[in-house]
Amino acid sequence: MFELPECVTLTGQMNETLRGKVVRRGRLGNSPHKFVWSNRKPAEFERLARGRTLGTATARGRWMLIPLEPGYVLVLGECGGRLLYHEPGATLPARYHLLLQFVDGSALTVTTQMWGAMELFEQGKEQERKYIKGMRPTPVDKEFTFRYFSGLVDELLKGEKRSVKGLLTQEQLIAGLGNSVAQDIMFRAGLHPRHPIAELSPAQRRTLHSAIVKTVREVIARGGRSDELDLFGKPGGYERIMSSKTADRPCPECGTRIEKIAYLGGTCCFCPKCQPAGT
Ligand SMILES: [Zn+2]
């Protein structure tokens, strides 16, 4: 799943490589996929995309907004998998869920693994789409201050009980995060995934806010996670500290064996010494 750092990396690369290219042919997938959401029929998508020019793409949380000028915006949201650029003459993947072929012979394909939105909106209407409309601040937004974050925690305390992992991964409370980056954030903050947010001390709130901002910025600076590919099929430069790959290995801080649990929709790796339960 592309999280915010991958969306920032991919849109940045699209702007360097694809901006200004004119669509010769746009196609929704040649491989039907139950969990790919589109708001257009294939023929309609093809008709609307043809002849339009790629504008400046932006990342918002786990969503990418790519203008097809004039008048339209292609929205790729909650995707994971491959979003790849193909030089003129290159062989395209056998299966894809979205294809844009450009008049210069180059192409872009999107192939998602689990699910994802691939939608074409009239410009401006994308802002009304569920999940984009009302999206909470992401860790790279200037609104994501400690004051804002602490207020969010206070607001959540009025509702159902929630853990730190729940805060980081559920309902896009912190837009752009997902299960991958969240594990490193919890390690850096020294917090157990099940730690109740109601029991965060003021100092732990500070540490957690700082870990969120620093980790997301670092992953972006390194071009995304090494377990995701960029626009050119190259892995990102950020090696995760806590992942299924590092489970059972020694913690880089203290040498304790890294544990892996299934918790809140997905595995979660943590160091039982650096991230003790019930503190
Ligand atoms: Zn440790």
PDB file of C-alpha atoms and ligand atoms in Angstrom:
ATOM      1  CA  MET A   1       0.000   0.000   0.000  1.00  0.00           C
ATOM      2  CA  PHE A   2       1.377   3.388  -0.980  1.00  0.00           C
ATOM      3  CA  GLU A   3       1.503   5.583   2.091  1.00  0.00           C
ATOM      4  CA  LEU A   4       2.100   9.328   2.071  1.00  0.00           C
ATOM      5  CA  PRO A   5       5.884   9.110   1.430  1.00  0.00           C
ATOM      6  CA  GLU A   6       5.391   6.919  -1.644  1.00  0.00           C
ATOM      7  CA  CYS A   7       2.622   9.217  -2.940  1.00  0.00           C
ATOM      8  CA  VAL A   8       4.960  12.212  -2.518  1.00  0.00           C
ATOM      9  CA  THR A   9       7.784  10.364  -4.287  1.00  0.00           C
ATOM     10  CA  LEU A  10       5.598   9.162  -7.159  1.00  0.00           C
ATOM     11  CA  THR A  11       3.920  12.515  -7.791  1.00  0.00           C
ATOM     12  CA  GLY A  12       7.306  14.247  -7.691  1.00  0.00           C
ATOM     13  CA  GLN A  13       8.666  11.823 -10.279  1.00  0.00           C
ATOM     14  CA  MET A  14       5.529  12.203 -12.403  1.00  0.00           C
ATOM     15  CA  ASN A  15       6.023  15.952 -12.413  1.00  0.00           C
ATOM     16  CA  GLU A  16       9.604  15.588 -13.616  1.00  0.00           C
ATOM     17  CA  THR A  17       8.856  12.934 -16.210  1.00  0.00           C
ATOM     18  CA  LEU A  18       5.232  13.172 -17.306  1.00  0.00           C
ATOM     19  CA  ARG A  19       4.093  16.759 -16.876  1.00  0.00           C
ATOM     20  CA  GLY A  20       3.154  18.269 -20.217  1.00  0.00           C
ATOM     21  CA  LYS A  21       2.690  14.921 -21.965  1.00  0.00           C
ATOM     22  CA  VAL A  22      -0.455  14.569 -24.052  1.00  0.00           C
ATOM     23  CA  VAL A  23      -2.644  11.495 -23.696  1.00  0.00           C
ATOM     24  CA  ARG A  24      -3.100   9.585 -26.924  1.00  0.00           C
ATOM     25  CA  ARG A  25      -5.140   6.883 -25.284  1.00  0.00           C
ATOM     26  CA  GLY A  26      -6.349   6.304 -21.749  1.00  0.00           C
ATOM     27  CA  ARG A  27      -7.688   2.913 -20.753  1.00  0.00           C
ATOM     28  CA  LEU A  28      -9.138   1.462 -17.620  1.00  0.00           C
ATOM     29  CA  GLY A  29      -7.735  -1.967 -16.866  1.00  0.00           C
ATOM     30  CA  ASN A  30      -7.436  -4.902 -19.164  1.00  0.00           C
ATOM     31  CA  SER A  31      -7.670  -7.061 -16.069  1.00  0.00           C
ATOM     32  CA  PRO A  32     -10.989  -6.753 -14.252  1.00  0.00           C
ATOM     33  CA  HIS A  33     -10.519  -6.344 -10.545  1.00  0.00           C
ATOM     34  CA  LYS A  34     -13.366  -6.346  -8.080  1.00  0.00           C
ATOM     35  CA  PHE A  35     -11.719  -3.891  -5.753  1.00  0.00           C
ATOM     36  CA  VAL A  36     -10.653  -1.253  -8.236  1.00  0.00           C
ATOM     37  CA  TRP A  37     -13.128   1.574  -8.001  1.00  0.00           C
ATOM     38  CA  SER A  38     -13.822   3.783 -10.977  1.00  0.00           C
ATOM     39  CA  ASN A  39     -16.491   6.381 -11.554  1.00  0.00           C
ATOM     40  CA  ARG A  40     -16.366   5.979 -15.360  1.00  0.00           C
ATOM     41  CA  LYS A  41     -17.220   3.305 -17.872  1.00  0.00           C
ATOM     42  CA  PRO A  42     -14.176   2.236 -19.936  1.00  0.00           C
ATOM     43  CA  ALA A  43     -15.396   3.969 -23.127  1.00  0.00           C
ATOM     44  CA  GLU A  44     -16.211   7.144 -21.257  1.00  0.00           C
ATOM     45  CA  PHE A  45     -12.803   7.168 -19.600  1.00  0.00           C
ATOM     46  CA  GLU A  46     -11.130   6.706 -22.958  1.00  0.00           C
ATOM     47  CA  ARG A  47     -13.123   9.513 -24.553  1.00  0.00           C
ATOM     48  CA  LEU A  48     -12.505  11.946 -21.697  1.00  0.00           C
ATOM     49  CA  ALA A  49      -8.776  11.249 -21.335  1.00  0.00           C
ATOM     50  CA  ARG A  50      -7.912  11.534 -25.031  1.00  0.00           C
ATOM     51  CA  GLY A  51      -5.981  14.636 -26.037  1.00  0.00           C
ATOM     52  CA  ARG A  52      -5.589  15.983 -22.517  1.00  0.00           C
ATOM     53  CA  THR A  53      -2.298  17.142 -21.046  1.00  0.00           C
ATOM     54  CA  LEU A  54      -0.844  16.048 -17.723  1.00  0.00           C
ATOM     55  CA  GLY A  55      -0.588  18.922 -15.269  1.00  0.00           C
ATOM     56  CA  THR A  56       1.150  19.142 -11.909  1.00  0.00           C
ATOM     57  CA  ALA A  57       0.377  16.122  -9.747  1.00  0.00           C
ATOM     58  CA  THR A  58      -0.026  16.475  -5.986  1.00  0.00           C
ATOM     59  CA  ALA A  59      -0.117  14.016  -3.087  1.00  0.00           C
ATOM     60  CA  ARG A  60      -2.749  14.268  -0.381  1.00  0.00           C
ATOM     61  CA  GLY A  61      -2.509  11.604   2.272  1.00  0.00           C
ATOM     62  CA  ARG A  62      -2.655   8.263   0.470  1.00  0.00           C
ATOM     63  CA  TRP A  63      -4.159   9.904  -2.617  1.00  0.00           C
ATOM     64  CA  MET A  64      -2.595  11.269  -5.784  1.00  0.00           C
ATOM     65  CA  LEU A  65      -4.327  13.951  -7.824  1.00  0.00           C
ATOM     66  CA  ILE A  66      -3.153  14.230 -11.433  1.00  0.00           C
ATOM     67  CA  PRO A  67      -4.683  16.998 -13.567  1.00  0.00           C
ATOM     68  CA  LEU A  68      -5.668  16.042 -17.115  1.00  0.00           C
ATOM     69  CA  GLU A  69      -5.925  19.470 -18.623  1.00  0.00           C
ATOM     70  CA  PRO A  70      -8.116  21.062 -19.505  1.00  0.00           C
ATOM     71  CA  GLY A  71     -10.884  20.336 -17.111  1.00  0.00           C
ATOM     72  CA  TYR A  72     -10.265  16.957 -15.450  1.00  0.00           C
ATOM     73  CA  VAL A  73      -8.362  15.366 -12.591  1.00  0.00           C
ATOM     74  CA  LEU A  74      -7.303  11.733 -12.411  1.00  0.00           C
ATOM     75  CA  VAL A  75      -7.470  10.464  -8.846  1.00  0.00           C
ATOM     76  CA  LEU A  76      -5.477   7.460  -7.658  1.00  0.00           C
ATOM     77  CA  GLY A  77      -6.267   6.624  -4.066  1.00  0.00           C
ATOM     78  CA  GLU A  78      -5.490   3.958  -1.489  1.00  0.00           C
ATOM     79  CA  CYS A  79      -3.532   2.028  -4.108  1.00  0.00           C
ATOM     80  CA  GLY A  80      -0.651  -0.331  -3.644  1.00  0.00           C
ATOM     81  CA  GLY A  81       1.330  -2.209  -6.226  1.00  0.00           C
ATOM     82  CA  ARG A  82       2.961  -0.641  -9.211  1.00  0.00           C
ATOM     83  CA  LEU A  83       2.711   2.746 -10.812  1.00  0.00           C
ATOM     84  CA  LEU A  84       5.237   2.641 -13.606  1.00  0.00           C
ATOM     85  CA  TYR A  85       6.581   4.827 -16.387  1.00  0.00           C
ATOM     86  CA  HIS A  86       7.429   3.144 -19.682  1.00  0.00           C
ATOM     87  CA  GLU A  87       9.781   4.658 -22.239  1.00  0.00           C
ATOM     88  CA  PRO A  88       8.660   4.729 -25.870  1.00  0.00           C
ATOM     89  CA  GLY A  89       8.873   1.214 -27.269  1.00  0.00           C
ATOM     90  CA  ALA A  90       9.069  -0.494 -23.860  1.00  0.00           C
ATOM     91  CA  THR A  91       6.967  -3.614 -23.292  1.00  0.00           C
ATOM     92  CA  LEU A  92       3.950  -2.876 -21.149  1.00  0.00           C
ATOM     93  CA  PRO A  93       2.931  -5.173 -18.284  1.00  0.00           C
ATOM     94  CA  ALA A  94       0.567  -7.939 -19.401  1.00  0.00           C
ATOM     95  CA  ARG A  95      -2.001  -6.833 -16.842  1.00  0.00           C
ATOM     96  CA  TYR A  96      -2.803  -3.397 -15.534  1.00  0.00           C
ATOM     97  CA  HIS A  97      -5.741  -1.525 -14.080  1.00  0.00           C
ATOM     98  CA  LEU A  98      -5.032   1.779 -15.754  1.00  0.00           C
ATOM     99  CA  LEU A  99      -3.014   2.783 -18.804  1.00  0.00           C
ATOM    100  CA  LEU A 100      -2.187   6.198 -20.192  1.00  0.00           C
ATOM    101  CA  GLN A 101      -0.377   6.145 -23.532  1.00  0.00           C
ATOM    102  CA  PHE A 102       1.133   9.440 -24.576  1.00  0.00           C
ATOM    103  CA  VAL A 103       1.574  10.884 -28.056  1.00  0.00           C
ATOM    104  CA  ASP A 104       5.376  10.625 -27.735  1.00  0.00           C
ATOM    105  CA  GLY A 105       5.080   6.825 -27.383  1.00  0.00           C
ATOM    106  CA  SER A 106       5.755   6.659 -23.636  1.00  0.00           C
ATOM    107  CA  ALA A 107       3.175   5.307 -21.183  1.00  0.00           C
ATOM    108  CA  LEU A 108       2.091   5.061 -17.566  1.00  0.00           C
ATOM    109  CA  THR A 109       0.522   1.939 -16.072  1.00  0.00           C
ATOM    110  CA  VAL A 110      -1.032   1.367 -12.667  1.00  0.00           C
ATOM    111  CA  THR A 111      -1.450  -2.150 -11.313  1.00  0.00           C
ATOM    112  CA  THR A 112      -2.822  -2.348  -7.821  1.00  0.00           C
ATOM    113  CA  GLN A 113      -2.431  -5.296  -5.483  1.00  0.00           C
ATOM    114  CA  MET A 114      -5.331  -5.176  -3.107  1.00  0.00           C
ATOM    115  CA  TRP A 115      -7.671  -2.373  -4.031  1.00  0.00           C
ATOM    116  CA  GLY A 116      -7.642   1.251  -5.065  1.00  0.00           C
ATOM    117  CA  ALA A 117      -9.604   4.116  -6.572  1.00  0.00           C
ATOM    118  CA  MET A 118      -8.870   5.132 -10.174  1.00  0.00           C
ATOM    119  CA  GLU A 119     -11.318   7.868 -10.955  1.00  0.00           C
ATOM    120  CA  LEU A 120     -11.636  10.776 -13.329  1.00  0.00           C
ATOM    121  CA  PHE A 121     -13.370  13.886 -12.026  1.00  0.00           C
ATOM    122  CA  GLU A 122     -14.285  17.189 -13.538  1.00  0.00           C
ATOM    123  CA  GLN A 123     -11.753  19.597 -12.086  1.00  0.00           C
ATOM    124  CA  GLY A 124     -12.830  20.649  -8.597  1.00  0.00           C
ATOM    125  CA  LYS A 125     -15.256  17.767  -8.107  1.00  0.00           C
ATOM    126  CA  GLU A 126     -12.426  15.583  -6.802  1.00  0.00           C
ATOM    127  CA  GLN A 127     -12.366  17.782  -3.716  1.00  0.00           C
ATOM    128  CA  GLU A 128     -15.893  16.599  -2.935  1.00  0.00           C
ATOM    129  CA  ARG A 129     -14.962  12.934  -3.062  1.00  0.00           C
ATOM    130  CA  LYS A 130     -15.388  10.930   0.113  1.00  0.00           C
ATOM    131  CA  TYR A 131     -12.074  10.657   1.993  1.00  0.00           C
ATOM    132  CA  ILE A 132     -10.576  13.626   0.132  1.00  0.00           C
ATOM    133  CA  LYS A 133     -13.241  15.987   1.420  1.00  0.00           C
ATOM    134  CA  GLY A 134     -12.631  16.574   5.094  1.00  0.00           C
ATOM    135  CA  MET A 135      -9.267  14.819   5.092  1.00  0.00           C
ATOM    136  CA  ARG A 136      -7.450  15.509   8.327  1.00  0.00           C
ATOM    137  CA  PRO A 137      -4.001  17.145   8.231  1.00  0.00           C
ATOM    138  CA  THR A 138      -1.130  14.907   7.177  1.00  0.00           C
ATOM    139  CA  PRO A 139       2.194  14.890   9.039  1.00  0.00           C
ATOM    140  CA  VAL A 140       3.800  17.106   6.383  1.00  0.00           C
ATOM    141  CA  ASP A 141       1.110  19.780   6.578  1.00  0.00           C
ATOM    142  CA  LYS A 142       1.910  22.913   8.551  1.00  0.00           C
ATOM    143  CA  GLU A 143      -1.326  22.407  10.488  1.00  0.00           C
ATOM    144  CA  PHE A 144       0.109  19.208  11.970  1.00  0.00           C
ATOM    145  CA  THR A 145       1.503  20.960  15.052  1.00  0.00           C
ATOM    146  CA  PHE A 146       1.850  19.405  18.491  1.00  0.00           C
ATOM    147  CA  ARG A 147      -1.094  21.511  19.603  1.00  0.00           C
ATOM    148  CA  TYR A 148      -3.235  20.081  16.802  1.00  0.00           C
ATOM    149  CA  PHE A 149      -2.055  16.520  17.503  1.00  0.00           C
ATOM    150  CA  SER A 150      -2.678  16.754  21.232  1.00  0.00           C
ATOM    151  CA  GLY A 151      -6.126  18.192  20.513  1.00  0.00           C
ATOM    152  CA  LEU A 152      -6.838  15.228  18.233  1.00  0.00           C
ATOM    153  CA  VAL A 153      -5.888  12.814  21.016  1.00  0.00           C
ATOM    154  CA  ASP A 154      -8.147  14.692  23.454  1.00  0.00           C
ATOM    155  CA  GLU A 155     -11.005  14.558  20.952  1.00  0.00           C
ATOM    156  CA  LEU A 156     -10.547  10.794  20.495  1.00  0.00           C
ATOM    157  CA  LEU A 157     -10.545  10.198  24.247  1.00  0.00           C
ATOM    158  CA  LYS A 158     -14.219  11.163  24.253  1.00  0.00           C
ATOM    159  CA  GLY A 159     -14.985   8.198  21.977  1.00  0.00           C
ATOM    160  CA  GLU A 160     -14.203   4.518  22.157  1.00  0.00           C
ATOM    161  CA  LYS A 161     -10.978   3.192  23.667  1.00  0.00           C
ATOM    162  CA  ARG A 162      -8.112   3.379  21.230  1.00  0.00           C
ATOM    163  CA  SER A 163      -4.503   2.250  21.197  1.00  0.00           C
ATOM    164  CA  VAL A 164      -1.472   3.957  19.712  1.00  0.00           C
ATOM    165  CA  LYS A 165      -1.583   1.658  16.687  1.00  0.00           C
ATOM    166  CA  GLY A 166      -5.274   2.500  16.301  1.00  0.00           C
ATOM    167  CA  LEU A 167      -4.465   6.208  16.393  1.00  0.00           C
ATOM    168  CA  LEU A 168      -1.801   5.766  13.713  1.00  0.00           C
ATOM    169  CA  THR A 169      -3.605   3.396  11.355  1.00  0.00           C
ATOM    170  CA  GLN A 170      -7.376   3.558  11.766  1.00  0.00           C
ATOM    171  CA  GLU A 171      -9.811   5.754   9.847  1.00  0.00           C
ATOM    172  CA  GLN A 172      -7.003   7.947   8.489  1.00  0.00           C
ATOM    173  CA  LEU A 173      -7.056   9.897  11.755  1.00  0.00           C
ATOM    174  CA  ILE A 174      -3.544  10.877  10.752  1.00  0.00           C
ATOM    175  CA  ALA A 175      -3.954  11.124   7.017  1.00  0.00           C
ATOM    176  CA  GLY A 176      -1.323   9.426   4.901  1.00  0.00           C
ATOM    177  CA  LEU A 177      -0.116   6.896   7.462  1.00  0.00           C
ATOM    178  CA  GLY A 178      -0.507   3.141   7.129  1.00  0.00           C
ATOM    179  CA  ASN A 179       0.575  -0.029   8.852  1.00  0.00           C
ATOM    180  CA  SER A 180       4.145   0.117   7.522  1.00  0.00           C
ATOM    181  CA  VAL A 181       5.425   3.510   8.594  1.00  0.00           C
ATOM    182  CA  ALA A 182       3.361   3.254  11.806  1.00  0.00           C
ATOM    183  CA  GLN A 183       5.555   0.414  13.080  1.00  0.00           C
ATOM    184  CA  ASP A 184       8.712   2.512  12.845  1.00  0.00           C
ATOM    185  CA  ILE A 185       6.947   5.488  14.410  1.00  0.00           C
ATOM    186  CA  MET A 186       5.946   3.384  17.435  1.00  0.00           C
ATOM    187  CA  PHE A 187       9.490   2.036  17.762  1.00  0.00           C
ATOM    188  CA  ARG A 188      10.988   5.508  17.631  1.00  0.00           C
ATOM    189  CA  ALA A 189       8.464   6.740  20.178  1.00  0.00           C
ATOM    190  CA  GLY A 190       9.156   3.747  22.459  1.00  0.00           C
ATOM    191  CA  LEU A 191       5.471   2.867  22.587  1.00  0.00           C
ATOM    192  CA  HIS A 192       3.854  -0.561  22.512  1.00  0.00           C
ATOM    193  CA  PRO A 193       1.247  -0.917  19.719  1.00  0.00           C
ATOM    194  CA  ARG A 194      -1.461  -1.695  22.290  1.00  0.00           C
ATOM    195  CA  HIS A 195      -0.574   1.246  24.538  1.00  0.00           C
ATOM    196  CA  PRO A 196      -3.891   3.020  25.228  1.00  0.00           C
ATOM    197  CA  ILE A 197      -3.890   6.624  24.069  1.00  0.00           C
ATOM    198  CA  ALA A 198      -5.726   7.463  27.293  1.00  0.00           C
ATOM    199  CA  GLU A 199      -2.533   6.562  29.147  1.00  0.00           C
ATOM    200  CA  LEU A 200      -0.124   8.664  27.128  1.00  0.00           C
ATOM    201  CA  SER A 201       1.741  11.044  29.424  1.00  0.00           C
ATOM    202  CA  PRO A 202       2.300  14.621  28.191  1.00  0.00           C
ATOM    203  CA  ALA A 203       5.917  13.679  27.452  1.00  0.00           C
ATOM    204  CA  GLN A 204       4.824  10.596  25.481  1.00  0.00           C
ATOM    205  CA  ARG A 205       2.441  12.707  23.417  1.00  0.00           C
ATOM    206  CA  ARG A 206       5.365  14.993  22.559  1.00  0.00           C
ATOM    207  CA  THR A 207       7.597  12.067  21.681  1.00  0.00           C
ATOM    208  CA  LEU A 208       4.913  10.444  19.548  1.00  0.00           C
ATOM    209  CA  HIS A 209       4.164  13.647  17.634  1.00  0.00           C
ATOM    210  CA  SER A 210       7.847  14.162  16.994  1.00  0.00           C
ATOM    211  CA  ALA A 211       8.320  10.521  15.885  1.00  0.00           C
ATOM    212  CA  ILE A 212       5.430  10.850  13.404  1.00  0.00           C
ATOM    213  CA  VAL A 213       6.797  14.011  11.799  1.00  0.00           C
ATOM    214  CA  LYS A 214      10.446  12.896  11.754  1.00  0.00           C
ATOM    215  CA  THR A 215       9.750   9.413  10.427  1.00  0.00           C
ATOM    216  CA  VAL A 216       7.455  10.559   7.623  1.00  0.00           C
ATOM    217  CA  ARG A 217       9.937  13.264   6.580  1.00  0.00           C
ATOM    218  CA  GLU A 218      12.797  10.793   6.591  1.00  0.00           C
ATOM    219  CA  VAL A 219      10.921   8.250   4.462  1.00  0.00           C
ATOM    220  CA  ILE A 220      10.062  11.021   1.984  1.00  0.00           C
ATOM    221  CA  ALA A 221      13.680  12.249   1.920  1.00  0.00           C
ATOM    222  CA  ARG A 222      14.790   8.702   1.068  1.00  0.00           C
ATOM    223  CA  GLY A 223      12.302   8.337  -1.777  1.00  0.00           C
ATOM    224  CA  GLY A 224       9.831   5.994  -0.052  1.00  0.00           C
ATOM    225  CA  ARG A 225      10.138   2.581   1.547  1.00  0.00           C
ATOM    226  CA  SER A 226      12.433  -0.061   0.120  1.00  0.00           C
ATOM    227  CA  ASP A 227       9.499  -2.497  -0.082  1.00  0.00           C
ATOM    228  CA  GLU A 228       7.708  -0.270  -2.616  1.00  0.00           C
ATOM    229  CA  LEU A 229       8.784   0.642  -6.134  1.00  0.00           C
ATOM    230  CA  ASP A 230       9.048   4.117  -7.576  1.00  0.00           C
ATOM    231  CA  LEU A 231       7.874   5.332 -10.991  1.00  0.00           C
ATOM    232  CA  PHE A 232      10.909   3.720 -12.624  1.00  0.00           C
ATOM    233  CA  GLY A 233      10.550   0.355 -10.895  1.00  0.00           C
ATOM    234  CA  LYS A 234      13.309   1.056  -8.360  1.00  0.00           C
ATOM    235  CA  PRO A 235      12.832   0.380  -4.649  1.00  0.00           C
ATOM    236  CA  GLY A 236      12.755   3.377  -2.322  1.00  0.00           C
ATOM    237  CA  GLY A 237      15.762   4.095  -0.107  1.00  0.00           C
ATOM    238  CA  TYR A 238      14.134   3.831   3.319  1.00  0.00           C
ATOM    239  CA  GLU A 239      14.795   0.515   5.078  1.00  0.00           C
ATOM    240  CA  ARG A 240      12.153  -0.166   7.680  1.00  0.00           C
ATOM    241  CA  ILE A 241      13.374  -0.847  11.208  1.00  0.00           C
ATOM    242  CA  MET A 242      10.296  -2.853  12.176  1.00  0.00           C
ATOM    243  CA  SER A 243       8.869  -5.152   9.502  1.00  0.00           C
ATOM    244  CA  SER A 244       8.208  -8.834   8.884  1.00  0.00           C
ATOM    245  CA  LYS A 245      11.756  -8.959   7.505  1.00  0.00           C
ATOM    246  CA  THR A 246      13.275  -7.843  10.810  1.00  0.00           C
ATOM    247  CA  ALA A 247      11.019  -9.989  13.050  1.00  0.00           C
ATOM    248  CA  ASP A 248      13.049 -12.374  15.227  1.00  0.00           C
ATOM    249  CA  ARG A 249      16.186 -10.340  14.584  1.00  0.00           C
ATOM    250  CA  PRO A 250      17.901  -8.277  17.289  1.00  0.00           C
ATOM    251  CA  CYS A 251      16.570  -4.794  17.946  1.00  0.00           C
ATOM    252  CA  PRO A 252      19.046  -2.221  16.567  1.00  0.00           C
ATOM    253  CA  GLU A 253      18.873  -0.295  19.866  1.00  0.00           C
ATOM    254  CA  CYS A 254      19.075  -2.977  22.541  1.00  0.00           C
ATOM    255  CA  GLY A 255      19.591  -6.360  20.878  1.00  0.00           C
ATOM    256  CA  THR A 256      16.364  -7.889  22.194  1.00  0.00           C
ATOM    257  CA  ARG A 257      14.572 -10.188  19.738  1.00  0.00           C
ATOM    258  CA  ILE A 258      11.963  -8.275  17.715  1.00  0.00           C
ATOM    259  CA  GLU A 259       8.485  -9.709  18.184  1.00  0.00           C
ATOM    260  CA  LYS A 260       5.663  -9.965  15.664  1.00  0.00           C
ATOM    261  CA  ILE A 261       1.978  -9.899  16.577  1.00  0.00           C
ATOM    262  CA  ALA A 262      -1.235  -9.809  14.566  1.00  0.00           C
ATOM    263  CA  TYR A 263      -3.080  -6.760  15.806  1.00  0.00           C
ATOM    264  CA  LEU A 264      -5.664  -4.409  14.286  1.00  0.00           C
ATOM    265  CA  GLY A 265      -5.637  -5.630  10.731  1.00  0.00           C
ATOM    266  CA  GLY A 266      -2.108  -6.604   9.918  1.00  0.00           C
ATOM    267  CA  THR A 267       1.064  -7.790  11.547  1.00  0.00           C
ATOM    268  CA  CYS A 268       2.921  -5.493  13.837  1.00  0.00           C
ATOM    269  CA  CYS A 269       6.577  -5.830  14.819  1.00  0.00           C
ATOM    270  CA  PHE A 270       8.034  -4.225  17.899  1.00  0.00           C
ATOM    271  CA  CYS A 271      10.835  -4.497  20.439  1.00  0.00           C
ATOM    272  CA  PRO A 272       9.445  -5.742  23.771  1.00  0.00           C
ATOM    273  CA  LYS A 273      12.211  -3.957  25.668  1.00  0.00           C
ATOM    274  CA  CYS A 274      12.213  -0.580  23.885  1.00  0.00           C
ATOM    275  CA  GLN A 275       8.403  -0.630  23.555  1.00  0.00           C
ATOM    276  CA  PRO A 276       7.249  -2.243  26.812  1.00  0.00           C
ATOM    277  CA  ALA A 277       3.579  -3.012  27.351  1.00  0.00           C
ATOM    278  CA  GLY A 278       1.708  -1.214  30.070  1.00  0.00           C
ATOM    279  CA  THR A 279       3.926   1.757  30.625  1.00  0.00           C
TER     280      THR A 279
HETATM  281 ZN    ZN B   1      15.001  -2.663  21.680  1.00  0.00          ZN
END
